[in-house]
Amino acid sequence: MNSIRRLYFCRLAAILSLTLSTVLTAAQFRNGIVASGNPLATTVGVEVLKAGGNAIDAAVAVAFALNVTEPHNSGIGGGCFLLIRRANGEFVAIDGREMAPGKATRDLYLRGGKADTRLSQTGALASGVPGALAAYSYALTNFGTLQIKAAVKPAADLAEKGFVMTAHLAGRFRAMAKKIGQFQGTRDAIWQGKTKLPVAGVQFRQNDLARSLHAIGEEGVDWFYRGPFARNTAKWMEKNGGIMTREDFAHYRVGLRQPIRGTYRGHEIVSFPPPSSGGVHVVQILNILENFDLAARRDDVAWRQHVIAEAMKLAFADRAHWLGDPDFAKVPRGLIDKTYAKRLAEQIRPNKLAKVDGHGIPPGSESDFFERHTTHFCTADAEGNWVACTATINTSFGSGVIIPGTGVFMNNEMDDFSVQPGVPNAFGLIGSEANSVAAGKRPLSSMSPTIALKDGKPIIALGAAGGPTIITQTAQNLIAMLDFGMSPKVAIGQPRLHHQWRPDLVRVEKTMDVKVRSALERLGHRLSLTGSIGVSQIIAVEKDGAFVGAADPRGIGTVGGY
Ligand code: GLY
């Protein structure tokens, strides 16, 4: 090949690869879409859609697959919030949050009058009664088309055949080896008789988990809540200083909640209500920010980031005081009131920090109440069903405990309670009496599965993983798309910040322009630089009706569809 022809072919190859990557990165799908934090789980969801399943079927199959491929984040030993927009326009908010066992008391974690958060974070006392499986089953039975046997099968097969261990999961195992290696059931399931943890590149099989998932497929959720799983767990708990009983499993019920509904610059925002704080504070932050014309000062990035951080700070001061399980605590509806937001917005100054010593008093705070490490995924189908689901076992590998023989990691969601007023949890969050421990109560969450609508039609579904940053990631992604017209892919790649009132500092991603960071510091913000804040997933619909989506480049997730 002469040099001119070689140059021509090189150019052609470059153009083709550019075109191909444009097509691949901005893929559009006509019939259905899945965005999840793991490529294998996304593929499972797409296959379900292709086989004629709807968005609810796909979401549940993805959830089971994530249990297998990312056991550090979520699973049937934990909880979830599922927000469903049905093709007929109805919204359903299914609360599969864990419940404190019947023997839990307010001072469960106090030793000598002081909170011992090791107990709420690791081992037998750390777990609430898992709710995720009950929520998935409820969603399938009422809004899906698949039987649970079909929805769980891809995950059960994946656990049995195994998958190539990712560097990501191998890294989580390494980082958490000390915590999870304390428990015999976990050692048996993960180390599998070897002296070393599985490394990246090996075929990772989970035979016990496969058996548990197949048993759920064959015998239904009673296998878990009323059968061998409940029995074995109760036995293990009794032997190991836990308090969870068979009755706790038998009494578990999903909650059906009224979604939070707000508006933002002409869009309707529908999100998850208490016991999540997510929906309340995503809407509250957006309400505060509606008092500032962010788009008009597009180029004044430092001003915008300052205003956003201040809005977050004000919202999290309220979170620490007011939020808890609405079945136990009175959570004022006024938190999402526009006039209250305007009052809070007046505290935000362009040139100095708002002094926020504590929570505000929203309207109706005495009379008008809400009735009462993690993964996010979204699905949608051509019929008009949309799902935004966030699922978690709390921090990495939850309590660290696998009940022997089950392959199921148990959550450490009890740490999301305020174990003692003023004592920070694993995320540095403090809480009040509204989020104290009580039997049968659900710990406060930040999970924020959210769907935005324009003229009554869903246009975006999103959410995130990452403790309290879930709320602020979701708000920032919505601002990027709704104020600045960014695509999901561009929005999700924007540098993030996070303020949660206490500690009084702004966490800022290193990718944020150094000039903006310096300007924030000159305003008095204390910055804490971090590599990345959380992992979001977004799907959206374009004007021509095609689905697009974005998985967070900070994680290993993917978007798929057909
Ligand atoms: N476990 C984290 C959350 O629910 O916010």
PDB file of N, CA and C and ligand atoms in Angstrom, residues 97 374 392 394 413 416 427 445-447, ligand 1:
ATOM      1  N   ARG A  97     -37.832  -0.842  52.449  1.00  0.00           N
ATOM      2  CA  ARG A  97     -36.794  -0.505  53.426  1.00  0.00           C
ATOM      3  C   ARG A  97     -36.806  -1.528  54.564  1.00  0.00           C
ATOM      4  N   THR A 374     -24.888   0.675  48.021  1.00  0.00           N
ATOM      5  CA  THR A 374     -26.084   1.115  47.334  1.00  0.00           C
ATOM      6  C   THR A 374     -25.886   1.123  45.831  1.00  0.00           C
ATOM      7  N   THR A 392     -30.007  -1.200  48.390  1.00  0.00           N
ATOM      8  CA  THR A 392     -28.798  -1.107  49.222  1.00  0.00           C
ATOM      9  C   THR A 392     -28.759  -2.168  50.310  1.00  0.00           C
ATOM     10  N   ASN A 394     -26.577  -0.997  52.614  1.00  0.00           N
ATOM     11  CA  ASN A 394     -25.892   0.097  53.298  1.00  0.00           C
ATOM     12  C   ASN A 394     -24.412   0.091  52.943  1.00  0.00           C
ATOM     13  N   GLU A 413     -28.203  -1.730  57.887  1.00  0.00           N
ATOM     14  CA  GLU A 413     -29.037  -0.537  57.765  1.00  0.00           C
ATOM     15  C   GLU A 413     -29.407   0.074  59.119  1.00  0.00           C
ATOM     16  N   ASP A 416     -28.264   3.474  59.851  1.00  0.00           N
ATOM     17  CA  ASP A 416     -28.932   4.661  59.294  1.00  0.00           C
ATOM     18  C   ASP A 416     -29.888   5.298  60.299  1.00  0.00           C
ATOM     19  N   PHE A 427     -21.886   7.760  57.598  1.00  0.00           N
ATOM     20  CA  PHE A 427     -21.785   8.828  56.599  1.00  0.00           C
ATOM     21  C   PHE A 427     -21.570  10.197  57.235  1.00  0.00           C
ATOM     22  N   SER A 445     -33.433   7.093  55.193  1.00  0.00           N
ATOM     23  CA  SER A 445     -32.565   6.842  54.033  1.00  0.00           C
ATOM     24  C   SER A 445     -32.367   8.132  53.248  1.00  0.00           C
ATOM     25  N   SER A 446     -31.358   8.113  52.371  1.00  0.00           N
ATOM     26  CA  SER A 446     -31.182   9.225  51.431  1.00  0.00           C
ATOM     27  C   SER A 446     -31.505   8.807  50.007  1.00  0.00           C
ATOM     28  N   MET A 447     -31.930   7.574  49.823  1.00  0.00           N
ATOM     29  CA  MET A 447     -32.131   7.085  48.449  1.00  0.00           C
ATOM     30  C   MET A 447     -33.231   7.887  47.759  1.00  0.00           C
TER      31      MET A 447
HETATM   32  N1  GLY B   1     -28.023   3.284  53.432  1.00  0.00           N
HETATM   33  C1  GLY B   1     -27.927   4.539  52.826  1.00  0.00           C
HETATM   34  C2  GLY B   1     -29.239   5.189  52.657  1.00  0.00           C
HETATM   35  O1  GLY B   1     -30.249   4.516  52.616  1.00  0.00           O
HETATM   36  O2  GLY B   1     -29.285   6.388  52.579  1.00  0.00           O
END
